[in-house]
């Protein structure tokens, strides 16, 4: 059996920016899965949120692998927001992969391979291994620097203690560099992995909590370890099946994880990995964490993709599939047949359908309040009323887009709070779909390739 290599994943600091759904923090449910009126950035859609909460609960308990959920509703009714809320509610260790249906047709690989990679990104493997660590409180660090620069490498001694014993360790150049990099000082409680030499700062000792050295509010205090300095500990690594696939793919190697250029991965590689992971599960070394794969604009998939999804959902290690669409009865891509949401009937049978309803005027007002806070824009009360009215008559997305534009108009007149005049100005500058369509109908003869009939004009007006 080929040995399967696993890479330890590390969290990278993300650059935060204001996005369309950056205000979403979760589904806004209480412990009984009842939706709160306004919570975690979510407003309204109480039935849909409650249904999504039930799915999340089942995901956490590992009871719903291989199932599929459809979020269906009109444009701008919060389908993607609910999917984002599910991702935030599920937790960090549960994998969440997201893609748009149209993405599959722009990748340099077959559609089914792209779907398979997306599926395996949404399946986590929690691998347990025992390792020897040295854990204790730093009493003293002595570093001997050579008198002549470059004459010899640095040497030093590290004194560690637990509640029962104290030992002095000799340090080499690499360990001295690692200690300096992590800014380890006396009073810190550290753990050193014997195999790799990796140093982890666990926190400051409670015995040093009254020291008068500079400490920030984020300083974490821990008890001095007891027992032996050297002990065996169980370490847990969380990786996705796709990451294991990439690392074991000889053509690309683990660097493909950073470049994103993974290419097609051979079926034999995946079979070997699945066999090995199954062995680890039997031995108790690993457990499978089924995650969530969210496919937006699912109506963009063609009949081949739907056939593949039908088969993939029957796999033992399938994740929870959440798909979203805003289409009504439309043609299934790749066929001449029409079907609800552009999804074949045999695939629709497998789906639990969550419907989203249009927002009420009160909901729109609350969402605009949240977005004003998220975009750090002060808006006067009467300006908010006008924005709400615009949102009701046009669309919520259009009203949200006017917030930043109105803030710039306010800035130009050297104002500090967005007033009605700023909202009115940007409303005149930027048209919504209805006004743009009306203008097109009036002046269609002046546009190129215009072939709209009078019947089309009437339909568009409706």
XYZ file of C-alpha atoms in Angstrom, residues 28-417:
390
model
C -29.614 34.278 13.932
C -31.306 31.363 15.752
C -31.643 30.730 19.488
C -30.801 27.426 21.242
C -34.257 26.015 20.351
C -33.600 26.808 16.648
C -36.232 29.576 16.736
C -35.279 32.549 14.496
C -34.753 35.895 16.228
C -36.253 38.993 14.575
C -32.863 40.622 13.835
C -29.717 38.695 14.768
C -26.232 37.971 13.383
C -26.947 40.173 10.341
C -30.070 38.175 9.368
C -33.499 39.783 8.981
C -36.852 38.171 8.086
C -37.031 34.829 6.173
C -37.931 33.149 9.481
C -39.204 29.883 7.950
C -36.198 29.497 5.616
C -33.738 30.291 8.431
C -35.389 27.778 10.765
C -35.206 25.088 8.066
C -31.522 25.947 7.442
C -30.925 25.729 11.221
C -32.347 22.184 11.287
C -29.965 21.237 8.421
C -27.002 22.789 10.318
C -27.927 20.826 13.470
C -28.010 17.596 11.459
C -24.642 18.477 9.856
C -23.084 18.975 13.302
C -24.414 15.587 14.431
C -23.137 13.946 11.218
C -26.606 12.625 10.292
C -27.195 14.143 6.863
C -24.212 13.247 4.681
C -25.207 12.602 1.086
C -28.366 14.721 1.249
C -29.124 17.773 -0.881
C -30.959 21.025 -0.137
C -32.357 23.535 -2.649
C -32.725 27.231 -1.757
C -35.297 28.529 -4.239
C -36.658 32.058 -4.425
C -36.868 35.301 -6.356
C -33.713 37.385 -6.951
C -32.672 39.397 -3.895
C -34.520 37.293 -1.288
C -31.414 36.250 0.681
C -30.539 32.781 -0.681
C -26.769 33.357 -0.651
C -27.080 35.106 2.743
C -28.710 31.957 4.214
C -25.937 29.784 2.712
C -23.299 32.102 4.234
C -25.146 31.983 7.566
C -25.069 28.172 7.427
C -21.310 28.247 6.764
C -20.699 30.533 9.775
C -23.002 28.464 12.054
C -21.428 25.101 11.196
C -18.037 25.931 12.743
C -14.401 26.215 11.699
C -13.579 22.510 11.563
C -16.438 21.613 9.221
C -15.340 22.210 5.613
C -17.443 24.588 3.495
C -16.772 24.819 -0.260
C -18.553 27.341 -2.468
C -18.757 27.755 -6.244
C -21.058 29.198 -8.905
C -22.610 26.898 -11.525
C -20.993 28.863 -14.367
C -17.463 28.361 -12.906
C -17.383 24.725 -14.045
C -17.360 25.769 -17.710
C -14.373 28.143 -17.399
C -11.881 25.763 -15.747
C -9.161 23.965 -17.693
C -10.521 20.534 -16.795
C -13.619 18.462 -17.438
C -16.879 19.446 -15.719
C -17.098 16.198 -13.778
C -13.480 16.538 -12.538
C -14.187 20.092 -11.337
C -17.303 18.846 -9.505
C -15.375 15.936 -7.984
C -12.674 18.327 -6.698
C -15.389 20.579 -5.227
C -16.986 17.538 -3.530
C -13.679 16.489 -1.970
C -12.957 20.046 -0.780
C -16.160 19.711 1.265
C -15.113 16.453 3.011
C -12.769 16.796 5.974
C -10.546 14.172 7.586
C -9.666 14.566 11.270
C -6.402 12.636 11.745
C -5.201 11.772 15.257
C -1.586 10.940 16.036
C 0.444 10.563 19.192
C 3.592 12.616 19.548
C 6.189 13.235 22.276
C 6.242 16.786 23.623
C 8.213 18.654 26.250
C 5.812 20.942 28.124
C 6.746 23.310 30.911
C 7.204 26.845 32.206
C 10.324 28.718 31.065
C 12.457 29.559 34.104
C 15.459 31.003 32.253
C 16.932 31.289 28.751
C 20.716 31.752 28.482
C 22.161 32.397 25.033
C 25.967 32.514 24.557
C 26.852 34.717 21.617
C 30.346 34.278 20.079
C 32.814 37.120 20.717
C 33.666 37.410 16.994
C 30.723 37.682 14.604
C 30.446 34.622 12.353
C 33.195 32.736 14.201
C 30.823 30.140 15.640
C 27.140 29.467 15.921
C 25.147 30.544 18.968
C 24.693 28.111 21.832
C 22.568 28.332 24.918
C 20.614 26.689 27.711
C 16.867 26.549 28.387
C 15.573 25.845 31.899
C 12.036 24.398 32.013
C 10.007 23.365 35.044
C 6.708 21.732 35.973
C 5.139 21.678 39.432
C 7.231 18.557 40.227
C 10.564 18.875 38.379
C 13.020 21.226 36.683
C 15.491 20.435 33.858
C 18.124 22.328 31.846
C 18.266 21.656 28.060
C 21.139 22.544 25.726
C 20.033 24.622 22.735
C 21.298 24.539 19.153
C 21.215 27.392 16.618
C 17.821 26.355 15.160
C 16.100 26.174 18.540
C 17.561 29.559 19.561
C 16.232 31.058 16.329
C 12.771 29.499 16.917
C 12.643 30.816 20.504
C 13.606 34.300 19.299
C 11.017 34.200 16.511
C 8.209 33.355 18.955
C 9.560 35.914 21.500
C 9.670 33.291 24.250
C 10.743 34.703 27.630
C 10.884 33.503 31.219
C 7.392 32.992 32.610
C 5.963 31.650 29.350
C 4.465 28.152 29.280
C 5.614 26.404 26.081
C 5.308 23.010 24.363
C 8.122 21.655 22.148
C 7.401 18.865 19.645
C 10.346 16.454 19.969
C 10.078 15.142 16.406
C 9.902 18.465 14.556
C 11.287 20.916 17.114
C 8.194 23.107 16.675
C 7.591 25.481 19.589
C 4.051 26.444 20.667
C 3.435 29.216 23.192
C 0.530 28.133 25.422
C 0.433 31.397 27.433
C 1.923 33.137 30.480
C 2.141 31.390 33.845
C -0.367 32.506 36.501
C 2.618 32.932 38.834
C 3.716 35.885 36.664
C 0.273 37.539 36.466
C 1.293 40.231 38.991
C 4.549 41.132 37.205
C 4.805 44.736 36.155
C 6.028 44.071 32.604
C 4.064 45.349 29.606
C 1.225 42.964 28.812
C -1.609 43.523 26.359
C -5.262 42.697 27.066
C -4.949 39.618 24.836
C -2.371 37.976 27.135
C -3.561 34.470 28.061
C -2.675 33.052 31.486
C -2.340 29.286 32.048
C -1.415 27.015 34.944
C 2.138 25.704 35.231
C 2.036 22.088 33.854
C 2.213 19.257 36.392
C 3.875 15.829 36.256
C 6.772 14.940 33.938
C 8.273 17.485 31.534
C 8.285 14.937 28.713
C 4.893 13.414 27.884
C 2.955 11.795 25.061
C 0.127 13.873 23.614
C -2.549 13.280 21.009
C -2.370 15.815 18.165
C -5.290 16.303 15.762
C -4.783 17.513 12.168
C -7.800 18.609 10.113
C -7.412 18.456 6.328
C -9.771 17.970 3.390
C -9.709 14.980 1.044
C -8.882 17.362 -1.829
C -5.742 18.580 -0.008
C -4.607 14.957 0.470
C -5.334 14.303 -3.261
C -3.195 17.275 -4.336
C -0.283 16.414 -2.027
C -0.218 12.827 -3.330
C -0.594 13.810 -7.004
C 2.948 13.365 -8.380
C 2.430 15.674 -11.358
C 1.655 18.703 -9.187
C 2.792 18.126 -5.609
C 1.784 20.138 -2.555
C 2.757 23.490 -4.156
C -0.429 23.226 -6.250
C -2.345 23.987 -3.013
C -0.889 27.512 -3.086
C -1.036 28.156 -6.844
C -4.552 26.721 -7.247
C -3.412 24.988 -10.454
C -4.178 21.416 -9.410
C -5.021 20.009 -12.862
C -6.894 16.718 -13.175
C -6.161 14.136 -10.486
C -6.056 10.483 -11.548
C -8.794 8.140 -10.302
C -6.141 5.625 -9.066
C -4.691 8.266 -6.689
C -8.125 8.916 -5.215
C -8.844 5.182 -4.841
C -5.586 4.640 -2.939
C -6.330 7.607 -0.657
C -9.911 6.420 0.004
C -8.587 2.934 0.870
C -5.958 4.375 3.224
C -8.460 6.722 4.917
C -10.850 3.759 5.354
C -7.973 1.827 7.068
C -7.285 4.781 9.375
C -10.993 4.943 10.273
C -11.032 1.234 11.215
C -7.884 1.675 13.333
C -9.410 4.740 15.054
C -6.670 7.041 13.729
C -9.032 9.203 11.658
C -12.650 10.219 11.315
C -14.550 11.697 8.379
C -16.115 15.157 8.804
C -18.792 15.622 6.116
C -18.926 19.314 5.208
C -21.102 21.458 2.939
C -20.763 22.143 -0.786
C -22.751 25.209 -1.885
C -23.452 25.628 -5.619
C -25.005 28.975 -6.533
C -26.805 29.435 -9.892
C -27.414 25.679 -10.099
C -29.592 26.215 -13.210
C -26.326 26.922 -15.094
C -25.289 23.251 -14.772
C -26.059 21.010 -17.752
C -27.624 17.538 -17.912
C -24.196 15.811 -17.626
C -23.429 17.658 -14.365
C -26.830 16.742 -12.898
C -26.267 13.064 -13.817
C -22.873 13.192 -12.092
C -24.396 14.801 -8.960
C -27.082 12.086 -8.843
C -24.365 9.427 -8.696
C -21.970 11.354 -6.429
C -24.621 11.860 -3.731
C -24.886 8.065 -3.334
C -21.200 7.795 -2.417
C -20.372 6.790 1.182
C -18.274 9.921 1.699
C -20.558 12.522 0.090
C -20.894 15.969 1.734
C -24.152 17.875 2.219
C -24.996 19.584 -1.058
C -26.747 22.982 -0.884
C -27.810 24.487 -4.227
C -29.542 27.793 -4.980
C -31.490 29.135 -7.948
C -33.776 32.060 -8.799
C -35.257 30.514 -11.980
C -38.852 29.380 -12.487
C -39.878 26.744 -15.040
C -37.069 26.864 -17.582
C -35.122 24.691 -20.032
C -32.631 22.201 -18.588
C -29.271 23.176 -20.030
C -28.107 20.679 -22.666
C -31.673 19.483 -23.468
C -34.892 20.794 -25.051
C -36.984 19.880 -22.014
C -38.389 22.326 -19.465
C -38.423 21.641 -15.747
C -38.990 23.557 -12.464
C -35.880 25.663 -11.666
C -34.092 24.190 -14.723
C -33.315 21.044 -12.684
C -34.182 17.509 -13.933
C -37.094 15.854 -12.095
C -34.994 12.852 -10.937
C -32.531 15.226 -9.225
C -35.340 17.419 -7.808
C -36.713 14.291 -6.071
C -33.535 14.102 -3.973
C -33.748 17.723 -2.803
C -35.202 19.177 0.385
C -36.571 22.489 -0.930
C -36.343 25.647 1.215
C -38.319 28.543 -0.266
C -37.428 32.215 0.338
C -40.130 34.903 0.266
C -39.865 38.580 -0.855
C -38.890 40.952 1.971
C -41.529 43.195 3.561
C -41.047 46.976 3.833
C -40.098 46.600 7.517
C -37.505 43.911 6.660
C -35.992 46.145 3.961
C -35.696 48.991 6.471
C -33.871 46.747 8.987
C -31.507 45.369 6.323
C -30.676 48.922 5.164
C -29.941 49.835 8.816
C -27.514 46.902 9.089
C -25.833 47.776 5.758
C -25.420 51.445 6.795
C -23.613 50.235 9.925
C -21.499 47.744 7.953
C -20.438 50.401 5.419
C -19.882 52.939 8.243
C -22.264 55.534 6.744
C -24.358 57.892 8.922
C -27.776 58.270 7.312
C -30.497 60.666 8.504
C -33.881 59.195 9.455
C -35.804 60.760 6.535
C -33.076 59.580 4.094
C -33.533 56.009 5.430
C -37.293 56.290 4.839
C -36.614 57.360 1.233
C -34.103 54.508 0.729
C -36.684 52.035 2.092
C -39.305 53.369 -0.326
C -36.823 53.006 -3.223
C -36.062 49.430 -2.079
C -39.772 48.525 -2.054
C -40.489 50.051 -5.499
C -37.304 48.862 -7.254
C -35.172 46.235 -5.503
C -33.298 45.772 -2.232
C -29.964 45.401 -4.054
C -30.447 48.727 -5.852
C -31.245 50.495 -2.545
C -28.132 48.969 -0.895
C -25.971 50.125 -3.828
C -27.194 53.705 -3.299
C -25.829 53.839 0.299
C -22.143 54.250 -0.645
C -22.995 56.469 -3.639
C -25.072 58.762 -1.389
C -22.188 58.867 1.130
C -19.856 60.101 -1.634
C -22.407 62.737 -2.670
C -22.617 63.834 0.973
C -18.810 63.976 1.186
C -18.678 66.169 -1.936
C -20.946 68.797 -0.325
C -18.804 68.493 2.842
C -21.662 67.038 4.890
C -21.294 64.481 7.689
C -24.721 62.805 7.604
